[in-house]
Short mmCIF file of C-alpha atoms and ligand atoms in Angstrom, two decimals:
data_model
loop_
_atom_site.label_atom_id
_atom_site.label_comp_id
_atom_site.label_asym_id
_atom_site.label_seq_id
_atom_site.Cartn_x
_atom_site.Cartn_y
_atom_site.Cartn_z
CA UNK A 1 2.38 67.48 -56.11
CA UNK A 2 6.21 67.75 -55.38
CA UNK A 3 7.99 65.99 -58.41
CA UNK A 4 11.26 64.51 -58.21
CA UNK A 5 13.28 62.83 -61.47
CA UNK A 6 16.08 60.17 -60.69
CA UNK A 7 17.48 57.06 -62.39
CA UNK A 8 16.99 54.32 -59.91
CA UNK A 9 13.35 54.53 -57.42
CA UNK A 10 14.24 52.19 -54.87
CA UNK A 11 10.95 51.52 -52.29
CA UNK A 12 12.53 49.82 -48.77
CA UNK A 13 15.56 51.40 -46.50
CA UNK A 14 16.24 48.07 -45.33
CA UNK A 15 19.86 46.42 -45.63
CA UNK A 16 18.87 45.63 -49.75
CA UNK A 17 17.63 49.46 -50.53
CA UNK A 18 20.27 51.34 -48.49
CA UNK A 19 23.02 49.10 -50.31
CA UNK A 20 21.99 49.09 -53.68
CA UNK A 21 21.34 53.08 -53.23
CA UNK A 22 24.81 53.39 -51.95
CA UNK A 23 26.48 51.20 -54.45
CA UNK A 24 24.81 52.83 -57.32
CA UNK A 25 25.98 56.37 -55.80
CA UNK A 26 29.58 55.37 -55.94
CA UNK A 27 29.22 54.86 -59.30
CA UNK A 28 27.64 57.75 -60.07
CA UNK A 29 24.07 56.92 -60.68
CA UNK A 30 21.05 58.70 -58.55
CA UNK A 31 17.82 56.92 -56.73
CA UNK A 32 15.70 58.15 -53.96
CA UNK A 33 15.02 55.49 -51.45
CA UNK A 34 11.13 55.91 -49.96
CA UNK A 35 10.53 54.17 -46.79
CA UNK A 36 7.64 53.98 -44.57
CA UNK A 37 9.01 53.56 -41.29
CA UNK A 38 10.64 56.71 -39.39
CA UNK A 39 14.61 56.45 -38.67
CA UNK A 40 14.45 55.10 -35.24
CA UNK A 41 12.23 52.11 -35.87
CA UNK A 42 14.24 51.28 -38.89
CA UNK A 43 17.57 51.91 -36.98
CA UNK A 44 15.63 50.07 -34.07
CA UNK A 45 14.73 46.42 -35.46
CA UNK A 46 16.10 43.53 -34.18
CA UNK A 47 17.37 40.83 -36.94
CA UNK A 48 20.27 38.01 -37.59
CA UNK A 49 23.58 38.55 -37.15
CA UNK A 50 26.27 36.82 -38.93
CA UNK A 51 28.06 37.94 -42.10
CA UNK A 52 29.30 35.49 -45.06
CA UNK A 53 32.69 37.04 -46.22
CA UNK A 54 31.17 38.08 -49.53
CA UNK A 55 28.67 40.46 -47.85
CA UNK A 56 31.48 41.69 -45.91
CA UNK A 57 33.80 42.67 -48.89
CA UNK A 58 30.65 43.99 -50.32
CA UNK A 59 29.90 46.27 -47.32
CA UNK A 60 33.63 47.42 -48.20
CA UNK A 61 33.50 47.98 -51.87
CA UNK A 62 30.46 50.22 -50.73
CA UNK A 63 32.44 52.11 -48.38
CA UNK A 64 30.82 51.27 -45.11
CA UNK A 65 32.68 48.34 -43.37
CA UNK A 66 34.91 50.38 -41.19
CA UNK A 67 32.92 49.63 -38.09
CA UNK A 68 31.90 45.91 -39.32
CA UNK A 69 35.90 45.50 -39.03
CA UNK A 70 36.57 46.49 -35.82
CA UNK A 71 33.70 45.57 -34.05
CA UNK A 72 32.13 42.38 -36.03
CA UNK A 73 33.98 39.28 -34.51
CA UNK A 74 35.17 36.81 -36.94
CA UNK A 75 34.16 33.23 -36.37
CA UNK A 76 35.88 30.77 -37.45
CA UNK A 77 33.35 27.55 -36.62
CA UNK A 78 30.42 26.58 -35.27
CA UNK A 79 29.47 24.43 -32.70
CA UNK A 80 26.25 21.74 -33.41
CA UNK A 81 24.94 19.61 -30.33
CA UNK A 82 22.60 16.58 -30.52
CA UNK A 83 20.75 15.90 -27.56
CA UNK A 84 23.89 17.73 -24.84
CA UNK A 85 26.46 16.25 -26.98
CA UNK A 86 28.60 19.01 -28.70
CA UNK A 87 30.72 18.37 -32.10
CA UNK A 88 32.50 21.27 -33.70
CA UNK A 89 32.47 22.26 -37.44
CA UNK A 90 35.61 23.95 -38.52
CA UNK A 91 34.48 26.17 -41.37
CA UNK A 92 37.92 27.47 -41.98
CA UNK A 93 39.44 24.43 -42.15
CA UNK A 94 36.90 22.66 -44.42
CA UNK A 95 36.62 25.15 -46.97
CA UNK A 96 40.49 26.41 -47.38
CA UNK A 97 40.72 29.21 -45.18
CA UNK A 98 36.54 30.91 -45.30
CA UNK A 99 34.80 32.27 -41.83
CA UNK A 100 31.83 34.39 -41.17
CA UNK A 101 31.82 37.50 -39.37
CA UNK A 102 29.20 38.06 -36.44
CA UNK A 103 27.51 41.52 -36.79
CA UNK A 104 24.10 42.64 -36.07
CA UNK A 105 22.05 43.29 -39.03
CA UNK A 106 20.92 46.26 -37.12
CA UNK A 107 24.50 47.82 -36.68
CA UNK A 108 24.74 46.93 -40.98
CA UNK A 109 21.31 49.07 -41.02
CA UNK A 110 23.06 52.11 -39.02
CA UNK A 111 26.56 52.24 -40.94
CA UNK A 112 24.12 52.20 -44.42
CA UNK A 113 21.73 54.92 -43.15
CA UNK A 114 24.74 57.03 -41.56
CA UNK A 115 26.58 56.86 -45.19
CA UNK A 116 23.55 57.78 -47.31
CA UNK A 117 22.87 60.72 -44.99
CA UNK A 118 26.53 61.98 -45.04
CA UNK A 119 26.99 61.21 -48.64
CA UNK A 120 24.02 63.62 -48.85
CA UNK A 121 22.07 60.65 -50.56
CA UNK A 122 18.05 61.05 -50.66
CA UNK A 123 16.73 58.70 -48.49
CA UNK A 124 12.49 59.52 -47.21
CA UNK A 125 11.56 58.13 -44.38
CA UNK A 126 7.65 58.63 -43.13
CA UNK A 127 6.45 57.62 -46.65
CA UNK A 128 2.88 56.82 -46.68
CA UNK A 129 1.16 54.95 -49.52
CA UNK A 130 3.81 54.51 -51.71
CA UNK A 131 2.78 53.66 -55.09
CA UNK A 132 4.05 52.29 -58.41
CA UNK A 133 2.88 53.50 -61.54
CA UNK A 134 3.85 52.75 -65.35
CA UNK A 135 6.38 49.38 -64.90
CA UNK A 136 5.99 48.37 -68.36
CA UNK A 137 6.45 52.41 -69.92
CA UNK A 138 10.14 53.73 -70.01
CA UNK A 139 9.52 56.07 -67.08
CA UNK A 140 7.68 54.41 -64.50
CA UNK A 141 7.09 56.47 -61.72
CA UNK A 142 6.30 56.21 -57.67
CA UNK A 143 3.76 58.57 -55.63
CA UNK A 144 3.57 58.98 -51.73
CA UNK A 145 2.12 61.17 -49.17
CA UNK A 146 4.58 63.02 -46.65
CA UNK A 147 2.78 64.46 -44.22
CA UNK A 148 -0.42 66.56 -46.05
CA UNK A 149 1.60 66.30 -49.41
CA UNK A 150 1.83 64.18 -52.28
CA UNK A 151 4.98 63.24 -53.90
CA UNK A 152 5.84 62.04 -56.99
CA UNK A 153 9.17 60.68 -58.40
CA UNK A 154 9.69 59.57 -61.82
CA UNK A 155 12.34 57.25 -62.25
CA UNK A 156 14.17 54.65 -64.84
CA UNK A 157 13.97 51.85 -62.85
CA UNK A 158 12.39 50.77 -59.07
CA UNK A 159 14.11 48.52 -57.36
CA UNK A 160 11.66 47.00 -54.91
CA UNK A 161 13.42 46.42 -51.57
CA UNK A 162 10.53 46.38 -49.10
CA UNK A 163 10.89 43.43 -47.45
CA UNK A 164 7.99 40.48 -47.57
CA UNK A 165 5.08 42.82 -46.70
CA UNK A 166 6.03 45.43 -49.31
CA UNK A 167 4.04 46.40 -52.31
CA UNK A 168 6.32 45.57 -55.02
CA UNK A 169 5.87 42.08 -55.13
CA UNK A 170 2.14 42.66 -55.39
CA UNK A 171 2.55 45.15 -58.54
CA UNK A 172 4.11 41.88 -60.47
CA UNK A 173 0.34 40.66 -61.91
CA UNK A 174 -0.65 37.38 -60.74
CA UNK A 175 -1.01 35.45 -64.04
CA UNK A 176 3.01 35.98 -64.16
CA UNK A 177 3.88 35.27 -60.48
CA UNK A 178 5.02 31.92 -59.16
CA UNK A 179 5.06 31.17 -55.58
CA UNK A 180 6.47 28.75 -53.41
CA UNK A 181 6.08 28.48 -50.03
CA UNK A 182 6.80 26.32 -47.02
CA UNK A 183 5.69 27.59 -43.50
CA UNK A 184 7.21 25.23 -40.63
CA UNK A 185 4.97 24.13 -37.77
CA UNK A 186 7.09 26.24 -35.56
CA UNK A 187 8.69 29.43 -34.99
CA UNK A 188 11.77 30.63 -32.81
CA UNK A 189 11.83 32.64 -29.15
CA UNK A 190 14.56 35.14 -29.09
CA UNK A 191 15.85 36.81 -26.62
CA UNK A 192 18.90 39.83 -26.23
CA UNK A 193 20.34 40.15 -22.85
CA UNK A 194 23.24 41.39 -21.19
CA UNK A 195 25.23 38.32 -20.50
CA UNK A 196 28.78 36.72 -21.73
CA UNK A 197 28.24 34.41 -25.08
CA UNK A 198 28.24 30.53 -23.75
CA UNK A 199 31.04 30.02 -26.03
CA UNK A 200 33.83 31.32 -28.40
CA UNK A 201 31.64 30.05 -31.43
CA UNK A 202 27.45 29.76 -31.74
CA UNK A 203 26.53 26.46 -30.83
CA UNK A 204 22.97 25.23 -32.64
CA UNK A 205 21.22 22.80 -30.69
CA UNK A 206 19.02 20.03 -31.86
CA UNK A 207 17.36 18.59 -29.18
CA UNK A 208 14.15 16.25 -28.29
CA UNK A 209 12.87 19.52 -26.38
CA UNK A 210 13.37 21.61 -30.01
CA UNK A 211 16.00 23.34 -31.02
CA UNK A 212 18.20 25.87 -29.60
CA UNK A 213 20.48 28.32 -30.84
CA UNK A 214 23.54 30.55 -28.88
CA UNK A 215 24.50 33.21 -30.53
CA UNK A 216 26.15 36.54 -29.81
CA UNK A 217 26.64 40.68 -30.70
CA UNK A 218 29.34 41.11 -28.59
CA UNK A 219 31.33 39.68 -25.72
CA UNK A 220 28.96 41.18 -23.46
CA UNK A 221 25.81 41.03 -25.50
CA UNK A 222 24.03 37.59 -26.25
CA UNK A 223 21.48 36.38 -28.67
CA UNK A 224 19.44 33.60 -27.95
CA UNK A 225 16.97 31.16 -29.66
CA UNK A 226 14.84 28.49 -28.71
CA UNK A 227 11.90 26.74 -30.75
CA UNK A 228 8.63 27.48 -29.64
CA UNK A 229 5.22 27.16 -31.11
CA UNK A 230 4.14 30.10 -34.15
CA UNK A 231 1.41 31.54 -31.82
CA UNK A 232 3.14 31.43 -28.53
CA UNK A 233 2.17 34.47 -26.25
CA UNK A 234 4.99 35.73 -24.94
CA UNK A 235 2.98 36.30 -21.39
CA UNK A 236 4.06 32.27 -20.97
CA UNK A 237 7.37 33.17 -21.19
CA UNK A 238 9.03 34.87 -17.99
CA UNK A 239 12.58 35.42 -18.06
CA UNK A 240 13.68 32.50 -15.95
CA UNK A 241 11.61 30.23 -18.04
CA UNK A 242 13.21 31.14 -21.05
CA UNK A 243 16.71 30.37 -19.12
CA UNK A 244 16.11 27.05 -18.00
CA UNK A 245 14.98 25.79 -21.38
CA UNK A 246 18.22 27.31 -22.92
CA UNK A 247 19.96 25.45 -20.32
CA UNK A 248 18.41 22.23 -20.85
CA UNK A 249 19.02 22.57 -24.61
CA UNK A 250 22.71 23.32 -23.93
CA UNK A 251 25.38 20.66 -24.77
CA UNK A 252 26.35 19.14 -21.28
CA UNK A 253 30.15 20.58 -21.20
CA UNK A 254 28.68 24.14 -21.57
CA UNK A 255 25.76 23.75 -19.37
CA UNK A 256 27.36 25.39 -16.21
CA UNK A 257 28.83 28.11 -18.80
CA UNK A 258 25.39 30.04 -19.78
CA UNK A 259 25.28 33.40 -17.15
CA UNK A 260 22.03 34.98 -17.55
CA UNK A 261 21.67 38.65 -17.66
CA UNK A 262 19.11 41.54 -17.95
CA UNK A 263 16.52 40.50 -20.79
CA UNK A 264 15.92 43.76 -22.90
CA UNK A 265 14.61 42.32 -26.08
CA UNK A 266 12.31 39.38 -26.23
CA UNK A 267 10.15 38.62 -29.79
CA UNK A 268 8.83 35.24 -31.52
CA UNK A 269 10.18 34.70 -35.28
CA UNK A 270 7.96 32.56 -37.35
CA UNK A 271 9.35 30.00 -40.02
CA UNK A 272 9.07 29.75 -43.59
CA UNK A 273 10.65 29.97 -46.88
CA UNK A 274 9.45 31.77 -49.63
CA UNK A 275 10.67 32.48 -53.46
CA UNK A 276 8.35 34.75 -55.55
CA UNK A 277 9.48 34.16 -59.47
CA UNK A 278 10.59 36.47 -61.40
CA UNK A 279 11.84 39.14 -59.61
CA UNK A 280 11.64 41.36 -62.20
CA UNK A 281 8.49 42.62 -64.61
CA UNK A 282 8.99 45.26 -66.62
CA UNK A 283 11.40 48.05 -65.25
CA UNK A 284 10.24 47.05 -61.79
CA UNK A 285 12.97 45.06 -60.20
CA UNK A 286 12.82 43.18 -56.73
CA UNK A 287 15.49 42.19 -54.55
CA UNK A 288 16.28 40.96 -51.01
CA UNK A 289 13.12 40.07 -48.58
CA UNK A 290 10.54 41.39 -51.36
CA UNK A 291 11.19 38.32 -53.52
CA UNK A 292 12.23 35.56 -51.12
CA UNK A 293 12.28 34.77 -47.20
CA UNK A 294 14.77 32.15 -45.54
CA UNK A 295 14.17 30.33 -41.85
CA UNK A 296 16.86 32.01 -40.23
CA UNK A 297 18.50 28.42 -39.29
CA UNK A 298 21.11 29.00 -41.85
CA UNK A 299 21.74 32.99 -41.35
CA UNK A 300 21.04 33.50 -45.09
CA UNK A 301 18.55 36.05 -45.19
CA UNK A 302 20.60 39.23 -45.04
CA UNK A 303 23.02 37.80 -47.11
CA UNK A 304 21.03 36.78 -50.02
CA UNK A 305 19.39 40.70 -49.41
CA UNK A 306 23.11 41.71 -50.28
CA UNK A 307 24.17 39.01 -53.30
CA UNK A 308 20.69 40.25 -54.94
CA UNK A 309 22.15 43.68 -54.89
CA UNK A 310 25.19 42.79 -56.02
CA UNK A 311 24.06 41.66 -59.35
CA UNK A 312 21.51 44.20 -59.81
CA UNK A 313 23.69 47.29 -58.80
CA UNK A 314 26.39 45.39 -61.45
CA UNK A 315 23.56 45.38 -64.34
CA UNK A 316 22.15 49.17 -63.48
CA UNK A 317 25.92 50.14 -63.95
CA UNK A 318 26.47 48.54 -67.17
CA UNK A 319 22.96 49.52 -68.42
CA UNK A 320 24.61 52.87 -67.53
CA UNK A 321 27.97 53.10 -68.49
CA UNK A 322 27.64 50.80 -71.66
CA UNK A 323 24.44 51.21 -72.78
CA UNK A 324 23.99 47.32 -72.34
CA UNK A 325 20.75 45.98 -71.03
CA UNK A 326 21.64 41.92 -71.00
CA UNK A 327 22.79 41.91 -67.55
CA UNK A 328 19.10 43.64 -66.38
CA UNK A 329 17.27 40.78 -68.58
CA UNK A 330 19.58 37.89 -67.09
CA UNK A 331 19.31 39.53 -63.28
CA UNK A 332 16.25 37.48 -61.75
CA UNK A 333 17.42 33.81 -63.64
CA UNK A 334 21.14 35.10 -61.45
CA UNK A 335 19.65 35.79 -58.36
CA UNK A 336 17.09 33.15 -58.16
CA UNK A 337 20.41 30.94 -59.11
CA UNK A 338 21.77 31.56 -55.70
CA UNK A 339 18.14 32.19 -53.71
CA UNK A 340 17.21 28.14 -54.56
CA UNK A 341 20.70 26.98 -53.18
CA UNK A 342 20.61 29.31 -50.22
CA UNK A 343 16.76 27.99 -49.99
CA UNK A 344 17.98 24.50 -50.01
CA UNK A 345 20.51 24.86 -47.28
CA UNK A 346 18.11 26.96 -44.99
CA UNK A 347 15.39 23.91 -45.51
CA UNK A 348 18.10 21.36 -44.82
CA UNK A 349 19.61 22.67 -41.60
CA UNK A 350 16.03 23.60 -40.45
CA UNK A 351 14.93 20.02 -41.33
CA UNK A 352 17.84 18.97 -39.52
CA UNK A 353 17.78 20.17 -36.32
CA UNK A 354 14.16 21.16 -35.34
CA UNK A 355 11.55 18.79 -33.73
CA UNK A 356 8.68 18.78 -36.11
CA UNK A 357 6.34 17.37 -33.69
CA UNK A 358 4.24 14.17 -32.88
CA UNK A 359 2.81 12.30 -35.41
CA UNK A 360 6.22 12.76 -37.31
CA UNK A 361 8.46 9.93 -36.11
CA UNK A 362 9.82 7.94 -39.13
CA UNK A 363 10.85 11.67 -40.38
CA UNK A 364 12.16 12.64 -37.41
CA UNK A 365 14.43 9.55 -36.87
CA UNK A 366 15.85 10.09 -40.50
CA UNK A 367 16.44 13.86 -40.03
CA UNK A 368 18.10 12.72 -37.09
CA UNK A 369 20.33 10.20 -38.80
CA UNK A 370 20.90 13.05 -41.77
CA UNK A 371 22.61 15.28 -38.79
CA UNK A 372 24.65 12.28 -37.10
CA UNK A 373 26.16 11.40 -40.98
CA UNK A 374 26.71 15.19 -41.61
CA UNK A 375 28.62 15.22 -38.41
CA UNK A 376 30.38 11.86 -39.34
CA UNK A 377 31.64 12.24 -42.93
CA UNK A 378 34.17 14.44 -44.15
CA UNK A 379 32.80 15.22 -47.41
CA UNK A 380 29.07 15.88 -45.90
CA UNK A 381 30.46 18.47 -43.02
CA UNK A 382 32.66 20.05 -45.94
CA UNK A 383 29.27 20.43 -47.65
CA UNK A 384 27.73 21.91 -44.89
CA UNK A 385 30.50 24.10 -44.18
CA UNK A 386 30.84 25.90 -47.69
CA UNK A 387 27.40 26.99 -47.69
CA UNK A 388 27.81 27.97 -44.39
CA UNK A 389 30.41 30.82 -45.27
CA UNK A 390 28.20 31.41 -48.68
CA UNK A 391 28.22 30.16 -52.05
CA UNK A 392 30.12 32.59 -54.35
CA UNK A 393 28.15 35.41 -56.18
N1 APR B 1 6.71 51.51 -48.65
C1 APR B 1 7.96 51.88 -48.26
N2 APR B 1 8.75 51.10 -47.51
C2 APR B 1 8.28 49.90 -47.17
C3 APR B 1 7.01 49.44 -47.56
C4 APR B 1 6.21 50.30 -48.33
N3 APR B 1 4.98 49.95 -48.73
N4 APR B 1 6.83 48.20 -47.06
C5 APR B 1 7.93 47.89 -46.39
N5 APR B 1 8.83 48.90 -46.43
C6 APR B 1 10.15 48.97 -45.81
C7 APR B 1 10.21 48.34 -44.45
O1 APR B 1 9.78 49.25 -43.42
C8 APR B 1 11.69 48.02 -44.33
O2 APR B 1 12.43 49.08 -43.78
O3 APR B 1 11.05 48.20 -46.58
C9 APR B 1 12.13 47.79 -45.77
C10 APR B 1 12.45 46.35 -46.05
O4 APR B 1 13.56 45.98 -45.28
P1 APR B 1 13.82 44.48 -44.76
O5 APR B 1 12.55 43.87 -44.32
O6 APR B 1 14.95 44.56 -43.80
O7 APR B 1 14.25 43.69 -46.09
P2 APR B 1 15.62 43.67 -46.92
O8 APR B 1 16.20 45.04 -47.03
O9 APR B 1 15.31 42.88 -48.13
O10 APR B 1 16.63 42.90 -45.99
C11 APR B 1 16.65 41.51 -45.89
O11 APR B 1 16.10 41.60 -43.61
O12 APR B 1 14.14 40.53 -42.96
C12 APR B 1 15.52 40.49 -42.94
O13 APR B 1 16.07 38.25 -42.77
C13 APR B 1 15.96 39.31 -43.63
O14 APR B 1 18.13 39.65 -43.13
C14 APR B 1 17.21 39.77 -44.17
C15 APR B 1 17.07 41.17 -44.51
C1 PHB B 2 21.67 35.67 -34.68
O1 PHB B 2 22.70 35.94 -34.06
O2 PHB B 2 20.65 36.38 -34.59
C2 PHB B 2 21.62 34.48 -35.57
C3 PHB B 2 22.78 33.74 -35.76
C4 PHB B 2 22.75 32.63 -36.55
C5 PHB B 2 21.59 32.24 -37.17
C6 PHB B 2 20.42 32.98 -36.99
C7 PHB B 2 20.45 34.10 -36.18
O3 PHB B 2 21.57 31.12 -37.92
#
């Protein structure tokens, strides 16, 4: 068994594991980051793409937002359509100056993995059967297999970043875990194809068809969304069908606006939110997808992935540098601070502008109602429009 000793085991080289292990090695402190995917599939997976201006500056404090400046495009609004009828919400003007930043999680994925490797950071990929041992002793430790060999790395702390199907969630025991879930009664097509965005902002749709949402990666890249059912088979779903329902969702002044283009990436997204409490037992901590999932109405997963690092890299350093442990103990009651009102705004705008189906109409019309006041009042678009750009951290 190959042995390895490090301070911080992180499991996961998703957007949470590659920051965290890149924040902590700017401040001096050493983890190996295990993952169980090879490079190209992790380089290779299609996600959400827009930015809150906190994750940006936190990309930069880490050292890898060069490209996510001169490529990510900054938006400055969005666009929200009821039934073909477009309003816009001007997030920079409601909240004193704030925008988001469209950039493809998966271009976030490549600057991280590209820094680690030239920072000569030790990040695994291929790890099979990763395993955590000891959470509760002072030196808990992982195991995997590489290949025909066993590994072992004994650590201070794991950080489990490995995403909702990971095993560090399951190594918190059950008496201890609390779970709350919500899975929606629908999921969301997308599609990336070579095609001008409809518009200078994304435009989300609600419409008695289902939603819709137009997004972008770059002026000659497009994102799309529309609702669909959870178990749809993508076999039903030929190119030009997906294209006529985006254009029927479409608010009426843009309609003649959408191009089509070559499809090259077409996938179904299912629905829920989850929060797994605590996110810490013993020296095992989690962060990002491990402990909580968003719908991806209000673009918050990847940002809550990077405010959960935030304060966890911030209480490994001062464990570190001062010897002080309060900021570890106070981490999950932080996080989960933020994770419930990110939760709550992801529920609301999904409640908002999906159709949840027959049998649902007094709902519906009130959900309905909830978007056409949000869009009326001042004070409720403001209030849609700071958690838009992100709540502090
Ligand atoms: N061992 C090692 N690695 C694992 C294991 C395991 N048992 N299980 C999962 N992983 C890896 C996955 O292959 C993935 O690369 O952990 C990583 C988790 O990454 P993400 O799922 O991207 O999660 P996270 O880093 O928390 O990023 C959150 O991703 O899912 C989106 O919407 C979400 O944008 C948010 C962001
Ligand atoms: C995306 O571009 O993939 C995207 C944008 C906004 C969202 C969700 C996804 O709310």
């Amino acid at each position: 068994m190959a042995t390895t000793r490090t301070q911080v085991g992180i499991i996961g080289a998703g957007p949470a594991g590659l920051l965290l292990a890149q924040i902590l090695d700017k401040a001096g402190i050493s983890s190996v980051v295990l993952e169980r995917r090879d490079r190209a599939y992790v380089e290779g997976r299609i996600r959400a793409g827009v930015l809150e201006q906190g994750t940006v500056d936190l990309l930069d404090q880490a050292g890898v937002g060069a490209r996510c400046a001169r490529e990510g495009m900054v938006h400055k609004g969005i666009y929200i359509s009821i039934e073909n009828d477009r309003r816009q919400i001007d997030l920079e003007e409601l909240t004193g100056g704030k925008h988001v930043v469209v950039y493809g999680q998966t271009e976030v994925t490549k600057d991280l993995i590209a820094a680690r490797i030239a920072a000569g950071g030790d990040l695994r990929f291929d790890c099979d059967a990763v395993t955590i041992h000891d959470i509760e002793s002072q030196h808990p430790r992982l195991t995997y297999v590489a290949g025909d060999e066993s590994h072992e790395v004994i650590c201070d702390f794991i950080a489990g970043c490995d995403g909702f199907h990971g095993v560090s969630r399951q190594a918190i025991p059950a008496s201890l875990q609390r779970v709350y879930e919500r899975v929606y009664p629908f999921g969301w097509l997308g599609i990336l194809a070579e095609a001008p965005p409809v518009a200078d902002e994304l435009i989300y749709a609600r419409h008695s068809r289902g939603f819709a949402l137009y997004s972008m990666r770059s002026t000659k890249i497009v994102r799309h969304y529309i609702q669909c059912l959870p178990d749809t088979d993508l076999e039903d779903w030929p190119d030009e069908r997906v294209w006529d329902e985006l254009r029927l969702r479409l608010p009426r002044e843009d309609q003649h606006l959408l191009k089509t283009g070559r499809v090259f990436e077409k996938s179904v997204t299912p629905m829920r939110s989850f929060v797994s409490e605590p996110m810490r037992f013993g020296r095992l901590f989690l962060a990002g997808d491990a402990g909580h999932i968003v719908p991806p109405t209000g673009a918050k997963g990847l940002n809550l992935a990077a405010s959960d690092v935030h304060y966890l890299s911030r209480a490994f350093i001062a464990f570190y540098q001062d010897n002080a442990s309060a900021q570890l103990d106070a981490y999950s009651d932080k996080a989960l601070a933020r994770i419930w009102k990110a939760q709550r705004f992801s529920w609301w705008m999904t409640s908002m502008l999906h159709n949840f189906g027959p049998g649902d109409d007094f709902d519906s019309r009130v959900r309905g109602a909830e978007l056409a006041y949000t869009l009326s009042s001042r004070a409720a678009m403001t209030a849609l429009a700071e958690n838009y750009v992100g709540l502090p951290f």
